[in-house]
């Protein structure tokens, strides 16, 4: 019973990080895709303005997840971090570079410096969710067990790669949705349509990736496929689809 309760708390914490931190990663993705200095000036202004008050706070959820994981399930923690130290280390490096790039870009006086720090922030915003998703795919597909040696096979399976791409697309969608709302809140009407189009486009890509992931897991990870199509997994999948449709409805009725 205690283990089940800890697992529920861990699930809620992971969900909170995926939503809050994922929105930040998505903002970084759109920073990367904003274009050159002049073309991307306004989108990057909004991204900086929206992220500045909260971007560090969201990582507290990740710290909470790690603490719960190593205290509640120490064997799982040791197994996962031993078998997949490389993708998790790359994700951690991405977090550091991302934070440093975001913090140093604005006060930098030289254009070359701003571009360098901006590139670090934006590219790390893509790298980090990809490797975190790949690690989750390795765990979900049961490729990690006590005694598993660290190897690329653990986190480069079709399931892991699919999960990595889904993580990037999901964060892009979350970031675009919230930036659409922020554009309206910060009185930037020209950016409402800009980010709304990107939100709808990223949702279309995410939908395609979700279908592809279904085929991939059916062949590569039957356990994952069964979990997603039965019981609570199916319920969560339906809720996720319903929430996505609700987000589309809210996006389409947003003036701008």
PDB file of C-alpha atoms in Angstrom:
ATOM      1  CA  UNK A   1       0.000   0.000   0.000  1.00  0.00           C
ATOM      2  CA  UNK A   2       2.827   2.400   0.891  1.00  0.00           C
ATOM      3  CA  UNK A   3       4.623   1.626  -2.367  1.00  0.00           C
ATOM      4  CA  UNK A   4       1.417   2.287  -4.334  1.00  0.00           C
ATOM      5  CA  UNK A   5       0.953   5.644  -2.607  1.00  0.00           C
ATOM      6  CA  UNK A   6       4.552   6.652  -3.342  1.00  0.00           C
ATOM      7  CA  UNK A   7       4.089   5.589  -6.971  1.00  0.00           C
ATOM      8  CA  UNK A   8       0.989   7.799  -7.287  1.00  0.00           C
ATOM      9  CA  UNK A   9       2.871  10.772  -5.818  1.00  0.00           C
ATOM     10  CA  UNK A  10       5.727  10.081  -8.231  1.00  0.00           C
ATOM     11  CA  UNK A  11       3.311   9.949 -11.166  1.00  0.00           C
ATOM     12  CA  UNK A  12       1.721  13.262 -10.182  1.00  0.00           C
ATOM     13  CA  UNK A  13       5.151  14.879  -9.817  1.00  0.00           C
ATOM     14  CA  UNK A  14       6.279  13.600 -13.219  1.00  0.00           C
ATOM     15  CA  UNK A  15       3.054  14.920 -14.738  1.00  0.00           C
ATOM     16  CA  UNK A  16       3.605  18.320 -13.131  1.00  0.00           C
ATOM     17  CA  UNK A  17       7.136  18.491 -14.514  1.00  0.00           C
ATOM     18  CA  UNK A  18       6.012  17.344 -17.950  1.00  0.00           C
ATOM     19  CA  UNK A  19       3.390  20.104 -18.069  1.00  0.00           C
ATOM     20  CA  UNK A  20       5.228  22.981 -16.363  1.00  0.00           C
ATOM     21  CA  UNK A  21       8.761  22.200 -17.482  1.00  0.00           C
ATOM     22  CA  UNK A  22       7.485  20.984 -20.835  1.00  0.00           C
ATOM     23  CA  UNK A  23       5.979  24.383 -21.520  1.00  0.00           C
ATOM     24  CA  UNK A  24       9.411  25.943 -20.972  1.00  0.00           C
ATOM     25  CA  UNK A  25      11.106  23.445 -23.280  1.00  0.00           C
ATOM     26  CA  UNK A  26       8.468  24.166 -25.887  1.00  0.00           C
ATOM     27  CA  UNK A  27       9.154  27.897 -25.633  1.00  0.00           C
ATOM     28  CA  UNK A  28      12.810  27.113 -26.250  1.00  0.00           C
ATOM     29  CA  UNK A  29      11.868  25.044 -29.287  1.00  0.00           C
ATOM     30  CA  UNK A  30      10.009  28.007 -30.798  1.00  0.00           C
ATOM     31  CA  UNK A  31      12.940  30.255 -29.949  1.00  0.00           C
ATOM     32  CA  UNK A  32      15.063  27.939 -32.098  1.00  0.00           C
ATOM     33  CA  UNK A  33      12.542  28.088 -34.937  1.00  0.00           C
ATOM     34  CA  UNK A  34      11.921  31.853 -34.760  1.00  0.00           C
ATOM     35  CA  UNK A  35      14.384  32.713 -37.515  1.00  0.00           C
ATOM     36  CA  UNK A  36      17.061  35.386 -37.795  1.00  0.00           C
ATOM     37  CA  UNK A  37      17.687  38.349 -35.524  1.00  0.00           C
ATOM     38  CA  UNK A  38      15.109  40.702 -37.027  1.00  0.00           C
ATOM     39  CA  UNK A  39      12.510  38.106 -37.961  1.00  0.00           C
ATOM     40  CA  UNK A  40      12.649  36.437 -34.566  1.00  0.00           C
ATOM     41  CA  UNK A  41      12.869  39.596 -32.478  1.00  0.00           C
ATOM     42  CA  UNK A  42       9.209  39.794 -31.443  1.00  0.00           C
ATOM     43  CA  UNK A  43       8.651  36.061 -30.807  1.00  0.00           C
ATOM     44  CA  UNK A  44      11.835  35.935 -28.726  1.00  0.00           C
ATOM     45  CA  UNK A  45      10.729  39.013 -26.802  1.00  0.00           C
ATOM     46  CA  UNK A  46       7.530  37.239 -25.833  1.00  0.00           C
ATOM     47  CA  UNK A  47       9.366  34.025 -24.947  1.00  0.00           C
ATOM     48  CA  UNK A  48      11.751  35.923 -22.663  1.00  0.00           C
ATOM     49  CA  UNK A  49       8.921  37.931 -21.146  1.00  0.00           C
ATOM     50  CA  UNK A  50       6.771  34.858 -20.484  1.00  0.00           C
ATOM     51  CA  UNK A  51       9.526  32.581 -19.152  1.00  0.00           C
ATOM     52  CA  UNK A  52      11.529  34.981 -17.014  1.00  0.00           C
ATOM     53  CA  UNK A  53       9.381  34.764 -13.830  1.00  0.00           C
ATOM     54  CA  UNK A  54       9.003  30.964 -13.754  1.00  0.00           C
ATOM     55  CA  UNK A  55      11.650  29.133 -15.785  1.00  0.00           C
ATOM     56  CA  UNK A  56      13.826  28.137 -12.786  1.00  0.00           C
ATOM     57  CA  UNK A  57      10.887  27.210 -10.548  1.00  0.00           C
ATOM     58  CA  UNK A  58       9.631  24.480 -12.875  1.00  0.00           C
ATOM     59  CA  UNK A  59      12.808  22.446 -12.372  1.00  0.00           C
ATOM     60  CA  UNK A  60      11.877  22.065  -8.705  1.00  0.00           C
ATOM     61  CA  UNK A  61       9.427  19.377  -9.863  1.00  0.00           C
ATOM     62  CA  UNK A  62      12.323  17.417 -11.351  1.00  0.00           C
ATOM     63  CA  UNK A  63      14.270  17.603  -8.086  1.00  0.00           C
ATOM     64  CA  UNK A  64      11.155  16.424  -6.255  1.00  0.00           C
ATOM     65  CA  UNK A  65      10.808  13.485  -8.675  1.00  0.00           C
ATOM     66  CA  UNK A  66      14.415  12.431  -8.100  1.00  0.00           C
ATOM     67  CA  UNK A  67      14.095  12.633  -4.315  1.00  0.00           C
ATOM     68  CA  UNK A  68      10.883  10.583  -4.302  1.00  0.00           C
ATOM     69  CA  UNK A  69      12.399   8.056  -6.692  1.00  0.00           C
ATOM     70  CA  UNK A  70      15.610   7.380  -4.787  1.00  0.00           C
ATOM     71  CA  UNK A  71      13.950   7.320  -1.358  1.00  0.00           C
ATOM     72  CA  UNK A  72      10.853   5.350  -2.346  1.00  0.00           C
ATOM     73  CA  UNK A  73      12.355   3.033  -4.969  1.00  0.00           C
ATOM     74  CA  UNK A  74      16.145   2.960  -4.451  1.00  0.00           C
ATOM     75  CA  UNK A  75      16.650  -0.208  -6.524  1.00  0.00           C
ATOM     76  CA  UNK A  76      14.745   1.306  -9.451  1.00  0.00           C
ATOM     77  CA  UNK A  77      16.728   4.525  -9.128  1.00  0.00           C
ATOM     78  CA  UNK A  78      20.056   2.686  -9.132  1.00  0.00           C
ATOM     79  CA  UNK A  79      19.017   0.475 -12.027  1.00  0.00           C
ATOM     80  CA  UNK A  80      17.762   3.279 -14.251  1.00  0.00           C
ATOM     81  CA  UNK A  81      20.663   5.627 -13.632  1.00  0.00           C
ATOM     82  CA  UNK A  82      23.232   2.858 -14.056  1.00  0.00           C
ATOM     83  CA  UNK A  83      21.800   1.480 -17.283  1.00  0.00           C
ATOM     84  CA  UNK A  84      20.959   4.849 -18.872  1.00  0.00           C
ATOM     85  CA  UNK A  85      23.533   7.199 -17.440  1.00  0.00           C
ATOM     86  CA  UNK A  86      24.472   8.549 -20.871  1.00  0.00           C
ATOM     87  CA  UNK A  87      21.072   9.881 -22.058  1.00  0.00           C
ATOM     88  CA  UNK A  88      20.320  11.159 -18.559  1.00  0.00           C
ATOM     89  CA  UNK A  89      23.728  12.867 -18.397  1.00  0.00           C
ATOM     90  CA  UNK A  90      23.110  14.458 -21.806  1.00  0.00           C
ATOM     91  CA  UNK A  91      19.712  15.651 -20.572  1.00  0.00           C
ATOM     92  CA  UNK A  92      21.350  17.130 -17.461  1.00  0.00           C
ATOM     93  CA  UNK A  93      24.011  18.886 -19.557  1.00  0.00           C
ATOM     94  CA  UNK A  94      21.199  20.218 -21.728  1.00  0.00           C
ATOM     95  CA  UNK A  95      19.467  21.649 -18.649  1.00  0.00           C
ATOM     96  CA  UNK A  96      22.642  23.420 -17.557  1.00  0.00           C
ATOM     97  CA  UNK A  97      23.391  24.834 -21.010  1.00  0.00           C
ATOM     98  CA  UNK A  98      19.769  25.825 -21.422  1.00  0.00           C
ATOM     99  CA  UNK A  99      19.686  27.732 -18.150  1.00  0.00           C
ATOM    100  CA  UNK A 100      23.037  29.391 -18.767  1.00  0.00           C
ATOM    101  CA  UNK A 101      22.038  30.380 -22.305  1.00  0.00           C
ATOM    102  CA  UNK A 102      18.743  31.875 -21.183  1.00  0.00           C
ATOM    103  CA  UNK A 103      20.293  33.763 -18.270  1.00  0.00           C
ATOM    104  CA  UNK A 104      23.267  35.151 -20.205  1.00  0.00           C
ATOM    105  CA  UNK A 105      21.617  35.957 -23.522  1.00  0.00           C
ATOM    106  CA  UNK A 106      19.815  39.105 -22.454  1.00  0.00           C
ATOM    107  CA  UNK A 107      22.628  40.921 -20.584  1.00  0.00           C
ATOM    108  CA  UNK A 108      25.191  40.120 -23.289  1.00  0.00           C
ATOM    109  CA  UNK A 109      26.161  43.333 -25.100  1.00  0.00           C
ATOM    110  CA  UNK A 110      27.692  41.806 -28.203  1.00  0.00           C
ATOM    111  CA  UNK A 111      25.454  40.399 -30.932  1.00  0.00           C
ATOM    112  CA  UNK A 112      27.734  37.381 -31.374  1.00  0.00           C
ATOM    113  CA  UNK A 113      27.427  36.606 -27.672  1.00  0.00           C
ATOM    114  CA  UNK A 114      23.641  36.896 -27.726  1.00  0.00           C
ATOM    115  CA  UNK A 115      23.501  34.564 -30.695  1.00  0.00           C
ATOM    116  CA  UNK A 116      25.792  32.027 -29.015  1.00  0.00           C
ATOM    117  CA  UNK A 117      23.842  32.008 -25.756  1.00  0.00           C
ATOM    118  CA  UNK A 118      20.544  31.982 -27.619  1.00  0.00           C
ATOM    119  CA  UNK A 119      21.648  28.983 -29.678  1.00  0.00           C
ATOM    120  CA  UNK A 120      22.682  27.143 -26.501  1.00  0.00           C
ATOM    121  CA  UNK A 121      19.324  27.870 -24.869  1.00  0.00           C
ATOM    122  CA  UNK A 122      17.254  26.915 -27.910  1.00  0.00           C
ATOM    123  CA  UNK A 123      19.123  23.768 -28.957  1.00  0.00           C
ATOM    124  CA  UNK A 124      19.291  22.461 -25.393  1.00  0.00           C
ATOM    125  CA  UNK A 125      15.516  22.946 -25.149  1.00  0.00           C
ATOM    126  CA  UNK A 126      15.188  20.282 -27.850  1.00  0.00           C
ATOM    127  CA  UNK A 127      17.975  17.950 -26.728  1.00  0.00           C
ATOM    128  CA  UNK A 128      16.826  17.678 -23.110  1.00  0.00           C
ATOM    129  CA  UNK A 129      13.210  16.517 -23.639  1.00  0.00           C
ATOM    130  CA  UNK A 130      14.356  14.122 -26.381  1.00  0.00           C
ATOM    131  CA  UNK A 131      16.792  12.294 -24.112  1.00  0.00           C
ATOM    132  CA  UNK A 132      14.369  12.327 -21.183  1.00  0.00           C
ATOM    133  CA  UNK A 133      11.711  10.815 -23.448  1.00  0.00           C
ATOM    134  CA  UNK A 134      14.167   8.212 -24.738  1.00  0.00           C
ATOM    135  CA  UNK A 135      14.993   7.225 -21.159  1.00  0.00           C
ATOM    136  CA  UNK A 136      11.303   6.905 -20.312  1.00  0.00           C
ATOM    137  CA  UNK A 137      10.873   4.707 -23.392  1.00  0.00           C
ATOM    138  CA  UNK A 138      13.657   2.444 -22.198  1.00  0.00           C
ATOM    139  CA  UNK A 139      12.005   1.988 -18.811  1.00  0.00           C
ATOM    140  CA  UNK A 140       8.481   1.599 -20.197  1.00  0.00           C
ATOM    141  CA  UNK A 141       9.548  -1.034 -22.733  1.00  0.00           C
ATOM    142  CA  UNK A 142      11.117  -3.131 -19.937  1.00  0.00           C
ATOM    143  CA  UNK A 143      14.632  -2.923 -21.327  1.00  0.00           C
ATOM    144  CA  UNK A 144      15.932  -1.908 -17.915  1.00  0.00           C
ATOM    145  CA  UNK A 145      16.142  -4.451 -15.102  1.00  0.00           C
ATOM    146  CA  UNK A 146      18.461  -4.975 -12.107  1.00  0.00           C
ATOM    147  CA  UNK A 147      21.846  -5.925 -13.495  1.00  0.00           C
ATOM    148  CA  UNK A 148      21.284  -4.384 -16.938  1.00  0.00           C
ATOM    149  CA  UNK A 149      24.555  -3.079 -18.341  1.00  0.00           C
ATOM    150  CA  UNK A 150      24.765   0.425 -19.710  1.00  0.00           C
ATOM    151  CA  UNK A 151      24.525   0.271 -23.484  1.00  0.00           C
ATOM    152  CA  UNK A 152      23.001   2.188 -26.355  1.00  0.00           C
ATOM    153  CA  UNK A 153      20.543  -0.665 -26.971  1.00  0.00           C
ATOM    154  CA  UNK A 154      18.721   0.248 -23.759  1.00  0.00           C
ATOM    155  CA  UNK A 155      17.717   3.732 -24.913  1.00  0.00           C
ATOM    156  CA  UNK A 156      17.938   3.643 -28.720  1.00  0.00           C
ATOM    157  CA  UNK A 157      15.204   1.088 -29.349  1.00  0.00           C
ATOM    158  CA  UNK A 158      12.342   2.087 -31.672  1.00  0.00           C
ATOM    159  CA  UNK A 159      10.158   2.684 -28.617  1.00  0.00           C
ATOM    160  CA  UNK A 160      12.715   4.989 -26.983  1.00  0.00           C
ATOM    161  CA  UNK A 161      13.243   6.985 -30.174  1.00  0.00           C
ATOM    162  CA  UNK A 162       9.482   7.316 -30.672  1.00  0.00           C
ATOM    163  CA  UNK A 163       9.051   8.487 -27.078  1.00  0.00           C
ATOM    164  CA  UNK A 164      11.869  11.009 -27.565  1.00  0.00           C
ATOM    165  CA  UNK A 165      10.249  12.548 -30.639  1.00  0.00           C
ATOM    166  CA  UNK A 166       6.839  12.561 -28.934  1.00  0.00           C
ATOM    167  CA  UNK A 167       8.370  14.392 -25.969  1.00  0.00           C
ATOM    168  CA  UNK A 168       9.766  17.116 -28.241  1.00  0.00           C
ATOM    169  CA  UNK A 169       6.473  17.487 -30.128  1.00  0.00           C
ATOM    170  CA  UNK A 170       4.484  17.567 -26.889  1.00  0.00           C
ATOM    171  CA  UNK A 171       6.617  20.298 -25.377  1.00  0.00           C
ATOM    172  CA  UNK A 172       6.390  22.280 -28.611  1.00  0.00           C
ATOM    173  CA  UNK A 173       2.601  22.057 -28.476  1.00  0.00           C
ATOM    174  CA  UNK A 174       2.445  23.045 -24.802  1.00  0.00           C
ATOM    175  CA  UNK A 175       4.799  25.961 -25.337  1.00  0.00           C
ATOM    176  CA  UNK A 176       2.879  27.286 -28.326  1.00  0.00           C
ATOM    177  CA  UNK A 177      -0.475  27.034 -26.509  1.00  0.00           C
ATOM    178  CA  UNK A 178       0.735  28.969 -23.498  1.00  0.00           C
ATOM    179  CA  UNK A 179       2.553  31.537 -25.630  1.00  0.00           C
ATOM    180  CA  UNK A 180      -0.672  32.136 -27.545  1.00  0.00           C
ATOM    181  CA  UNK A 181      -2.351  33.010 -24.263  1.00  0.00           C
ATOM    182  CA  UNK A 182       0.611  35.093 -23.145  1.00  0.00           C
ATOM    183  CA  UNK A 183       0.582  37.032 -26.414  1.00  0.00           C
ATOM    184  CA  UNK A 184      -2.987  38.072 -25.701  1.00  0.00           C
ATOM    185  CA  UNK A 185      -2.263  38.776 -22.036  1.00  0.00           C
ATOM    186  CA  UNK A 186       0.793  40.897 -22.825  1.00  0.00           C
ATOM    187  CA  UNK A 187      -1.103  42.837 -25.526  1.00  0.00           C
ATOM    188  CA  UNK A 188       0.819  41.498 -28.540  1.00  0.00           C
ATOM    189  CA  UNK A 189      -2.036  40.723 -30.975  1.00  0.00           C
ATOM    190  CA  UNK A 190       0.285  40.025 -33.932  1.00  0.00           C
ATOM    191  CA  UNK A 191       1.822  37.149 -31.961  1.00  0.00           C
ATOM    192  CA  UNK A 192      -1.506  35.529 -31.089  1.00  0.00           C
ATOM    193  CA  UNK A 193      -1.989  34.217 -34.614  1.00  0.00           C
ATOM    194  CA  UNK A 194       1.744  33.487 -34.910  1.00  0.00           C
ATOM    195  CA  UNK A 195       1.803  31.077 -31.985  1.00  0.00           C
ATOM    196  CA  UNK A 196      -1.718  29.761 -32.609  1.00  0.00           C
ATOM    197  CA  UNK A 197      -0.625  28.494 -36.027  1.00  0.00           C
ATOM    198  CA  UNK A 198       2.376  26.829 -34.448  1.00  0.00           C
ATOM    199  CA  UNK A 199       0.243  25.260 -31.745  1.00  0.00           C
ATOM    200  CA  UNK A 200      -2.117  23.736 -34.306  1.00  0.00           C
ATOM    201  CA  UNK A 201       0.781  22.632 -36.496  1.00  0.00           C
ATOM    202  CA  UNK A 202       2.636  20.983 -33.622  1.00  0.00           C
ATOM    203  CA  UNK A 203      -0.557  19.211 -32.555  1.00  0.00           C
ATOM    204  CA  UNK A 204      -0.917  17.806 -36.072  1.00  0.00           C
ATOM    205  CA  UNK A 205       2.677  16.541 -35.921  1.00  0.00           C
ATOM    206  CA  UNK A 206       2.071  15.141 -32.440  1.00  0.00           C
ATOM    207  CA  UNK A 207      -1.016  13.298 -33.659  1.00  0.00           C
ATOM    208  CA  UNK A 208       0.957  11.673 -36.466  1.00  0.00           C
ATOM    209  CA  UNK A 209       3.738  10.733 -34.042  1.00  0.00           C
ATOM    210  CA  UNK A 210       1.191   9.245 -31.635  1.00  0.00           C
ATOM    211  CA  UNK A 211      -0.159   6.991 -34.403  1.00  0.00           C
ATOM    212  CA  UNK A 212       3.382   6.012 -35.407  1.00  0.00           C
ATOM    213  CA  UNK A 213       4.227   5.300 -31.764  1.00  0.00           C
ATOM    214  CA  UNK A 214       1.211   3.011 -31.587  1.00  0.00           C
ATOM    215  CA  UNK A 215       2.523   0.908 -34.483  1.00  0.00           C
ATOM    216  CA  UNK A 216       6.058   0.971 -33.058  1.00  0.00           C
ATOM    217  CA  UNK A 217       5.037  -0.205 -29.595  1.00  0.00           C
ATOM    218  CA  UNK A 218       2.754  -2.886 -31.034  1.00  0.00           C
ATOM    219  CA  UNK A 219       5.770  -4.481 -32.710  1.00  0.00           C
ATOM    220  CA  UNK A 220       8.636  -3.478 -30.428  1.00  0.00           C
ATOM    221  CA  UNK A 221       7.069  -3.244 -26.951  1.00  0.00           C
ATOM    222  CA  UNK A 222       3.818  -5.244 -26.647  1.00  0.00           C
ATOM    223  CA  UNK A 223       3.739  -4.464 -22.919  1.00  0.00           C
ATOM    224  CA  UNK A 224       3.556  -0.724 -23.642  1.00  0.00           C
ATOM    225  CA  UNK A 225       0.968  -1.258 -26.367  1.00  0.00           C
ATOM    226  CA  UNK A 226      -1.221  -3.293 -24.033  1.00  0.00           C
ATOM    227  CA  UNK A 227      -0.896  -0.664 -21.304  1.00  0.00           C
ATOM    228  CA  UNK A 228      -1.934   2.123 -23.661  1.00  0.00           C
ATOM    229  CA  UNK A 229      -4.971   0.268 -25.002  1.00  0.00           C
ATOM    230  CA  UNK A 230      -6.391  -1.232 -21.807  1.00  0.00           C
ATOM    231  CA  UNK A 231      -7.465  -0.078 -18.354  1.00  0.00           C
ATOM    232  CA  UNK A 232      -6.084   3.136 -16.907  1.00  0.00           C
ATOM    233  CA  UNK A 233      -3.695   3.581 -19.817  1.00  0.00           C
ATOM    234  CA  UNK A 234      -6.580   3.736 -22.268  1.00  0.00           C
ATOM    235  CA  UNK A 235      -8.450   6.108 -19.956  1.00  0.00           C
ATOM    236  CA  UNK A 236      -5.463   8.460 -19.800  1.00  0.00           C
ATOM    237  CA  UNK A 237      -5.065   8.282 -23.587  1.00  0.00           C
ATOM    238  CA  UNK A 238      -8.731   9.254 -24.038  1.00  0.00           C
ATOM    239  CA  UNK A 239      -8.370  12.098 -21.520  1.00  0.00           C
ATOM    240  CA  UNK A 240      -5.266  13.338 -23.331  1.00  0.00           C
ATOM    241  CA  UNK A 241      -7.098  13.334 -26.663  1.00  0.00           C
ATOM    242  CA  UNK A 242     -10.068  15.129 -25.132  1.00  0.00           C
ATOM    243  CA  UNK A 243      -7.795  17.750 -23.584  1.00  0.00           C
ATOM    244  CA  UNK A 244      -6.070  18.285 -26.930  1.00  0.00           C
ATOM    245  CA  UNK A 245      -9.422  18.864 -28.636  1.00  0.00           C
ATOM    246  CA  UNK A 246     -10.408  21.292 -25.884  1.00  0.00           C
ATOM    247  CA  UNK A 247      -7.127  23.155 -26.419  1.00  0.00           C
ATOM    248  CA  UNK A 248      -7.860  23.391 -30.144  1.00  0.00           C
ATOM    249  CA  UNK A 249     -11.318  24.801 -29.430  1.00  0.00           C
ATOM    250  CA  UNK A 250      -9.849  27.402 -27.068  1.00  0.00           C
ATOM    251  CA  UNK A 251      -7.160  28.301 -29.594  1.00  0.00           C
ATOM    252  CA  UNK A 252      -9.649  28.797 -32.415  1.00  0.00           C
ATOM    253  CA  UNK A 253     -11.882  31.039 -30.358  1.00  0.00           C
ATOM    254  CA  UNK A 254      -8.975  33.227 -29.204  1.00  0.00           C
ATOM    255  CA  UNK A 255      -9.146  36.577 -31.006  1.00  0.00           C
ATOM    256  CA  UNK A 256      -6.125  37.595 -33.018  1.00  0.00           C
TER     257      UNK A 256
END
